[in-house]
Coordinates of C-alpha atoms in Angstrom, one line a residue:
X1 CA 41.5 -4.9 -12.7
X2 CA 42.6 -4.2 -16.1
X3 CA 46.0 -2.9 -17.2
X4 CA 46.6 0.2 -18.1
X5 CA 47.2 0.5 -21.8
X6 CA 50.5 2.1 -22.9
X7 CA 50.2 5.8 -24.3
X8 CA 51.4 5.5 -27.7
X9 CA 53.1 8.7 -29.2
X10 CA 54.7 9.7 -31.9
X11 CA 57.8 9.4 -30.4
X12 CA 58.0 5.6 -30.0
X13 CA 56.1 4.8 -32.7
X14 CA 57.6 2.6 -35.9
X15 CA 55.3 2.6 -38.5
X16 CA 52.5 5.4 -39.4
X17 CA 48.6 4.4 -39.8
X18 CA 49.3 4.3 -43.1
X19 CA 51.6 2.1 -43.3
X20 CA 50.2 -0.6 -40.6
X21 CA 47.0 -0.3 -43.0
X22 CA 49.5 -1.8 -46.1
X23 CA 50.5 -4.5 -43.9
X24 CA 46.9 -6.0 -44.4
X25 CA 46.7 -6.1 -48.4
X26 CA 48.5 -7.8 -50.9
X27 CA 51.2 -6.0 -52.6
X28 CA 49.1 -7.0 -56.0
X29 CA 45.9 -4.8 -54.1
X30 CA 48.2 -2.1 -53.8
X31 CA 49.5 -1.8 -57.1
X32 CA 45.8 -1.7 -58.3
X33 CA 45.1 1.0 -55.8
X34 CA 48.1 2.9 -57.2
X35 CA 46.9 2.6 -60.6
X36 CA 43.4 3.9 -59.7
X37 CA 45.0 6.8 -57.9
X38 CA 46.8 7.6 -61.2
X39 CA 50.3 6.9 -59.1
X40 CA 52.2 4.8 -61.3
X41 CA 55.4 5.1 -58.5
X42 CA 53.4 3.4 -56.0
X43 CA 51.9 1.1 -58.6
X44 CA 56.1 -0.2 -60.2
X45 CA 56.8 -0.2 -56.3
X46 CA 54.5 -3.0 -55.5
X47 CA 54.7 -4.8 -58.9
X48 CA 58.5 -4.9 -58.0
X49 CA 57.9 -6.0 -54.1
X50 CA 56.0 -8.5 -55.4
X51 CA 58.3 -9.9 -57.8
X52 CA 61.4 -9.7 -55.4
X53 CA 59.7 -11.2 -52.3
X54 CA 57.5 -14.3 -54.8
X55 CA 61.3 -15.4 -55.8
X56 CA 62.4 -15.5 -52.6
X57 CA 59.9 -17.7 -51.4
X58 CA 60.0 -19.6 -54.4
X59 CA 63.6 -20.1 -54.2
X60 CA 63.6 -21.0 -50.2
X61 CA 60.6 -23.6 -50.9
X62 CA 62.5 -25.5 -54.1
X63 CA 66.0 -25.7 -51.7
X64 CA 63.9 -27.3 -49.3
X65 CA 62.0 -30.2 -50.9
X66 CA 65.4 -31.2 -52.6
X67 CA 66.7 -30.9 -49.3
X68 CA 64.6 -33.6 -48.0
X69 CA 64.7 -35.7 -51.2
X70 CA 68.4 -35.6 -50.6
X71 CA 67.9 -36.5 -47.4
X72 CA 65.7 -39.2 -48.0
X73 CA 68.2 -40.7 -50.6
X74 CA 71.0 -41.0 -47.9
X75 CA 68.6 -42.3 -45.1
X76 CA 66.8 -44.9 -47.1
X77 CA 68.4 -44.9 -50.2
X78 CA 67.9 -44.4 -54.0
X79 CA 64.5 -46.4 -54.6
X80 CA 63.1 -45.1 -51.6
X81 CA 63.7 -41.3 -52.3
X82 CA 62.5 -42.0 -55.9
X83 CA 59.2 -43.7 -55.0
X84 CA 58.8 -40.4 -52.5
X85 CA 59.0 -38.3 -55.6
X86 CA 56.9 -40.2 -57.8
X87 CA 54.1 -40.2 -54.6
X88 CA 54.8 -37.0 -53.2
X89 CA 54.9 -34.4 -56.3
X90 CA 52.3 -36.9 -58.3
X91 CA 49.9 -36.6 -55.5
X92 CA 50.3 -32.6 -55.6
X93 CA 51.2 -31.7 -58.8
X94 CA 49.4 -33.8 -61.4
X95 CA 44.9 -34.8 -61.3
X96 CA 42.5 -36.1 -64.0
X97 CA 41.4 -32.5 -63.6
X98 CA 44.6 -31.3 -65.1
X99 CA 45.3 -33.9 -67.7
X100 CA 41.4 -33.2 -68.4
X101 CA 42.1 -29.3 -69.0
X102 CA 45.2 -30.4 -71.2
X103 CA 43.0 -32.2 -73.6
X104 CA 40.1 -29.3 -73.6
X105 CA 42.3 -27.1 -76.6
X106 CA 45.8 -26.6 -77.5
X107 CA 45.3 -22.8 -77.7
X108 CA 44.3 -23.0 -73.8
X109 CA 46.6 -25.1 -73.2
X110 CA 49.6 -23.0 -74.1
X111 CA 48.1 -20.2 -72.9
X112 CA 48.0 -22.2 -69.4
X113 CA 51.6 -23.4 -69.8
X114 CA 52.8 -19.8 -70.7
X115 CA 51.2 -18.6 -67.2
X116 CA 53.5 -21.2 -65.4
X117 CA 56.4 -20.5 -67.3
X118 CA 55.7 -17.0 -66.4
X119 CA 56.1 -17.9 -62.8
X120 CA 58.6 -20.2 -63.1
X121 CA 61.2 -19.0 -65.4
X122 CA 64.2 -17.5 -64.4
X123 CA 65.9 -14.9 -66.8
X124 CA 66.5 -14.6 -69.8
X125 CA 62.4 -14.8 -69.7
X126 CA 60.0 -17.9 -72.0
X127 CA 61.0 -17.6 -74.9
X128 CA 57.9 -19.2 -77.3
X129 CA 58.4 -20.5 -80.8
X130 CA 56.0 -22.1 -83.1
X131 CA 56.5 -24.5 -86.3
X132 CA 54.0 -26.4 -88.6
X133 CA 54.3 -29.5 -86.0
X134 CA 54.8 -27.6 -82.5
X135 CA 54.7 -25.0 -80.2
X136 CA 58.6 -25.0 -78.6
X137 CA 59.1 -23.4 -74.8
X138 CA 63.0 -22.7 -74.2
X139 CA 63.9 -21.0 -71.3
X140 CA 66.0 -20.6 -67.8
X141 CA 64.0 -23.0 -65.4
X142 CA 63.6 -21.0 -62.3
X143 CA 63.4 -23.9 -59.9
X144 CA 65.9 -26.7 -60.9
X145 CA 67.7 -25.3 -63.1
X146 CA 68.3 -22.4 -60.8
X147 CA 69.7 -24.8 -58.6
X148 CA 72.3 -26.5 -60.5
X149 CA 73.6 -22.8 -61.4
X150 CA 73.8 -21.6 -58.0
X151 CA 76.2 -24.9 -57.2
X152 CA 73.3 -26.7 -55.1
X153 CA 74.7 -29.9 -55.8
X154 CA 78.1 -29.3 -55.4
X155 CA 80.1 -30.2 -52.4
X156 CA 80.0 -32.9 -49.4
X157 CA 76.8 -30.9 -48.0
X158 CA 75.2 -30.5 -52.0
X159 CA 72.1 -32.0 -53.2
X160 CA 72.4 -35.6 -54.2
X161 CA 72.3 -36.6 -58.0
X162 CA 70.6 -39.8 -59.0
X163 CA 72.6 -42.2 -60.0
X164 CA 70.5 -45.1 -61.4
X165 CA 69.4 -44.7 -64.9
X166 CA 65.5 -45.8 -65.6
X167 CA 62.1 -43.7 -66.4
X168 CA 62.6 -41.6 -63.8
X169 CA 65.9 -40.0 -65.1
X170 CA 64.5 -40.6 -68.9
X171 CA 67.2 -43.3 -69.2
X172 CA 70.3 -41.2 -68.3
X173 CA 71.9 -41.3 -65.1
X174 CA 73.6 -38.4 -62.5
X175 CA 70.7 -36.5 -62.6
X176 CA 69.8 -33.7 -60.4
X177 CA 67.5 -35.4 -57.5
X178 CA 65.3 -32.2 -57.8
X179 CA 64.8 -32.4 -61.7
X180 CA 63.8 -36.1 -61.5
X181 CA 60.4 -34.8 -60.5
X182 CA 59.7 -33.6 -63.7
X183 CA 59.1 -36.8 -65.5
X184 CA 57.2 -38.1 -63.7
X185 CA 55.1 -35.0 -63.8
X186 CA 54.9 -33.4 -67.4
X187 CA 55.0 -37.5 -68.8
X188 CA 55.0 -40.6 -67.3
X189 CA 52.4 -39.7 -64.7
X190 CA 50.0 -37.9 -67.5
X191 CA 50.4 -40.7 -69.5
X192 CA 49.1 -43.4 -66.7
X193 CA 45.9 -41.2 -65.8
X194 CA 45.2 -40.3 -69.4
X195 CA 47.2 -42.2 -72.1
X196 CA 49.9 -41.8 -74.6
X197 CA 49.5 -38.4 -76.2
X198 CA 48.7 -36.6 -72.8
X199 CA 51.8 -35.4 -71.6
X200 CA 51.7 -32.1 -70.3
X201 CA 55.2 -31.3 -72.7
X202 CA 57.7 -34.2 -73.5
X203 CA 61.4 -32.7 -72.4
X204 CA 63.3 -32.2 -75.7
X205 CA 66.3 -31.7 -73.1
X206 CA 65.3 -33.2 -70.1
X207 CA 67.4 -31.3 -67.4
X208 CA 70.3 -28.4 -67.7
X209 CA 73.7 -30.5 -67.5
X210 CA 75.3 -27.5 -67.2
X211 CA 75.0 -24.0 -65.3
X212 CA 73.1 -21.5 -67.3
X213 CA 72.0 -24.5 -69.9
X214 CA 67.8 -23.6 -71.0
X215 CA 65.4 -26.4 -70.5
X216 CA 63.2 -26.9 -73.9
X217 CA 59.7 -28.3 -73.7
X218 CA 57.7 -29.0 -76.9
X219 CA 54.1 -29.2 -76.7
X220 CA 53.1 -31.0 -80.4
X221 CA 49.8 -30.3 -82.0
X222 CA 49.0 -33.5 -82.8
X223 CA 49.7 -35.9 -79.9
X224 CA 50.2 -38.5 -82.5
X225 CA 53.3 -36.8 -84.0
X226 CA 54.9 -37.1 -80.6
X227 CA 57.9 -39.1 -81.6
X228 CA 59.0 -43.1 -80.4
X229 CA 62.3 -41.5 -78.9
X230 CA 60.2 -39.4 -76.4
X231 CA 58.6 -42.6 -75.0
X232 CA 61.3 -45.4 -75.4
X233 CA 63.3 -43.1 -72.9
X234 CA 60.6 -43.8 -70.4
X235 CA 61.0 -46.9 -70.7
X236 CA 57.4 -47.5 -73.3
X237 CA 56.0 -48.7 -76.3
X238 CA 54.6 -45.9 -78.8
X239 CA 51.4 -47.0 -79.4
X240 CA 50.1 -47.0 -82.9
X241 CA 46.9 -44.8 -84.1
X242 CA 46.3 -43.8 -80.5
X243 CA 42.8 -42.5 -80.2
X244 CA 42.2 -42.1 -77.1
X245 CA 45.6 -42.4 -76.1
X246 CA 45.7 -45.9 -74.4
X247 CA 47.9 -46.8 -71.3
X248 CA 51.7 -47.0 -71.3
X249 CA 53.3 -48.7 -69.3
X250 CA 56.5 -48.2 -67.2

């Protein structure tokens, strides 16, 4: 025999049919539906929900994985936790497919780089400049950055810093475990799977040493123009009139 179903009633309900209906779209749906209906309250609303609860997420998800990098780094040490970010965020973050659409137009290119920045920065917002040789991205990074200014690494239960200087720290050493990721992902990484010139930015200053320092990224018109300093620090040879872009080696 089947239960009986409980009489619901307005007096011990929660939310309205309205509002269990929102539950099942995006808060980026309901913007649009707010624009259509000519309701730009409801529209800022959900712009703003959307905004507020992505940088949440964000911000639990990066705490996390340099959590467990730290984590890794006192269990098994320094190499170990740096081969798991060279395997770990290559293996998610960087494909031929990408270095591929990095070599399709520099126009597209930036445009691409300004959409992640757009996610990623934390305020003040991107700030893009360009010059005769490059297009310069300076900004707040939202994810390491962030990090270091909320204290993350401070203190006996802080995120570990690595200590070793090579590649992976672009030759300098107590660098934020989190931020080591980055080399390997904008350059050294890009460089193995496509060849000197296809860095997806080379780090003009590779990590924020300080609280509230900018990270600046320079994406050069001419691969070619990149200069020696930007590979030396990762431990490579430039390579001279680089057509295709050859393989450097770490």
């Amino acid at each position: 025999m089947s239960q009986k179903q409980p009489d619901v009633t307005e007096k011990n309900r929660i939310f309205t049919e309205e509002e269990l209906e929102e539950f099942s779209k995006g808060n980026m749906e309901l913007a649009l539906e707010g624009i259509d209906e000519g309701n730009l309250d409801k529209a800022r609303h959900w712009c703003r929900r959307e905004a507020e609860t992505n940088e949440q997420i964000h911000d639990l998800l990066v705490n996390t994985v340099a959590g467990l990098f730290s984590y890794i780094y006192d269990k098994l040490g320094e190499d170990f936790a740096v081969d798991a970010i060279r395997t770990v965020m290559g293996r998610n973050c960087v494909s031929p497919e990408l270095i591929a659409l990095r070599k399709q137009g520099l126009k597209e290119w930036v445009k691409w780089c300004v959409d992640m920045g757009r996610q990623h920065s934390n305020d003040p917002h991107l700030l893009v400049k360009e010059d005769d040789e490059k297009i310069t991205f300076t900004f707040k990074c939202g994810s390491g950055g962030k990090l270091i200014e909320n204290g993350a690494y401070e203190g006996p239960q802080g995120h570990r810093r690595l200590q070793k200087a090579g590649p992976q720290t672009w030759g300098e050493t107590d660098v934020p475990i989190y931020c080591s990721h980055c080399s390997w992902v904008s350059e050294i990484l890009p460089i193995e799977i496509g060849g000197q010139g296809s860095q997806l930015w080379v780090h003009a200053s590779p990590f924020p040493r300080n609280p509230g320092d900018p990270c600046i990224h320079h994406i050069y018109k001419n691969p070619e123009d990149i200069p020696e300093k930007y590979y030396k620090r990762l431990g490579m040879t430039k390579k001279k009139n680089n057509k295709e872009g050859g393989n450097g080696t770490v």
